[in-house]
Structures are given as structure tokens and as C-alpha cells.
C-alpha positions as a printed Julia matrix, in Angstrom:
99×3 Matrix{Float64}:
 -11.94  -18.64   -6.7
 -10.3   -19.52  -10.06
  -6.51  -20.46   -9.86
  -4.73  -17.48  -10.79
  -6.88  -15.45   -8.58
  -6.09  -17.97   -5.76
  -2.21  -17.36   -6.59
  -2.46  -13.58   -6.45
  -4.13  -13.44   -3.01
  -1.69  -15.78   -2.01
   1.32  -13.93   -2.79
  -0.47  -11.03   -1.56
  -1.35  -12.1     1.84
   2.47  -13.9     1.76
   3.53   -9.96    1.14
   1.48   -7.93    3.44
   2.32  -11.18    6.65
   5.47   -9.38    6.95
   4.26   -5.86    7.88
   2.58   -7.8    11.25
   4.51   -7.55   13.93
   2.91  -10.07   16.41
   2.89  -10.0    20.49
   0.12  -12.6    20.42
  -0.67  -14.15   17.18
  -4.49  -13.36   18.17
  -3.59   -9.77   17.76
  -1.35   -7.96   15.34
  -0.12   -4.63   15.7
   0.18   -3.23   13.17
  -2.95   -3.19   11.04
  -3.4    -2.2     7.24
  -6.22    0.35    7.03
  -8.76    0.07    4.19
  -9.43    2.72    2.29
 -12.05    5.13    3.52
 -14.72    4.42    0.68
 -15.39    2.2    -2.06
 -13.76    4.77   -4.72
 -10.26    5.19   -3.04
  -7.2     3.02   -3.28
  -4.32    3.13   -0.52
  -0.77    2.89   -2.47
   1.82    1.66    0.25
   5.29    1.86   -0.74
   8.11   -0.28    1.34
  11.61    0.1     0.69
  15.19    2.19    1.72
  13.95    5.67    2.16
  15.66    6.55   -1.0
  14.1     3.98   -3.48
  10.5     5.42   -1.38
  11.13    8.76   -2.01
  12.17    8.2    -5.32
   9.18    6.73   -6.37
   7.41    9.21   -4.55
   8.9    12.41   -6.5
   8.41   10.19   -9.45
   4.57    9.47   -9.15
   4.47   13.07   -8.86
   6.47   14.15  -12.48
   4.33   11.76  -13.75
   1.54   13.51  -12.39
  -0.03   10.32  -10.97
   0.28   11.79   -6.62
   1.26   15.05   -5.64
   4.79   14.29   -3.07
   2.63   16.09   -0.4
  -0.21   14.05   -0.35
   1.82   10.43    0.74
   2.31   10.06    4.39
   5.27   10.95    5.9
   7.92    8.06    6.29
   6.97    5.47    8.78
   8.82    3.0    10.45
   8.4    -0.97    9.42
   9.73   -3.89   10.74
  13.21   -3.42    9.06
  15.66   -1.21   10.89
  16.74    0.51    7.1
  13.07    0.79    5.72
  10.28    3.1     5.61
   6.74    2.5     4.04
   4.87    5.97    2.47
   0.99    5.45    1.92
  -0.99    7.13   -0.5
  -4.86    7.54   -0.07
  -6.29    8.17   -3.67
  -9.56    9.19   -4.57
 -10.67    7.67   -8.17
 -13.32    8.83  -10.54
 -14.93    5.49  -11.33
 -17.97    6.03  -14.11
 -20.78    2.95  -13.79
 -19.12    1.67  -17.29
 -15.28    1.39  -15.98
 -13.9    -1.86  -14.42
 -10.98   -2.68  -12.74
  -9.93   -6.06  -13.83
């Protein structure tokens, strides 16, 4: 794995440590889903549930999510934060990348 890539799926994993909340550090409970098939992303969004449902409403005037099709709020580890999560489908032709 190249060094930049190394960096980003450090700071990644260093991001996503925080959502498990461990009994037993054999077993976390709370697990991030993947996405159900090789042509979805999951968007999870973690903040006050103002800046969430901000971004939310704004995906949607964008036209990027409709606001019905995020979860409902969800509770994290932080008493004043909610996460949202967003199961996309995407139309991937056998010529497009994501780099």
C-alpha cells in the first residue's frame, strides 16, 4: 500500500474507532454495515442533530439524497449527537472509476 493510501486508511480507521463502543475489546457493539452490493455506498453523517439535518435537507436541494431516504437519527456515543446513514445505489458503467 503506497503512503498516502496508508495515511487515508489510517485516519479512517482512527475516525470510524470512535463509533465502537467496547464491553470486551474482542467484540464491539456497534458494527458499521457494508453496503449491500458492490454498486452502493453507505453515507454516514455524525454530528449535533442540527448540523445532520442540515446536511441532510441540503443533499436533498442539491438533489444528491432525497431527506426520506437517510435513516432516522440514531444515537452515538456522544450524549448531543446523532449519526443519519444513507444507502445509495450508483450507476457505475465498466469505463467509470472511482479514484
Amino acid at each position: 500500500m503506497s503512503g498516502k493510501r496508508a495515511s487515508i486508511a489510517h485516519a479512517i480507521a482512527c475516525s470510524l474507532s470512535s463509533f465502537h463502543l467496547m464491553s470486551n475489546p474482542e467484540t464491539p457493539n456497534f458494527v458499521v454495515p457494508s453496503a449491500p452490493n458492490e454498486d452502493s455506498i453507505r453515507v454516514i453523517v455524525v454530528g449535533t442533530a442540527k448540523a445532520v439535518n442540515n446536511f441532510v435537507m441540503t443533499q436533498h436541494r442539491l438533489g444528491f439524497a432525497e431527506a426520506i431516504s437517510w435513516s432516522p437519527p440514531l444515537p452515538t456515543p456522544h450524549a448531543n449527537q446523532i449519526m443519519r446513514i444513507l444507502t445509495k445505489r450508483l450507476s457505475l458503467g465498466e469505463t467509470e472509476a472511482i479514484s
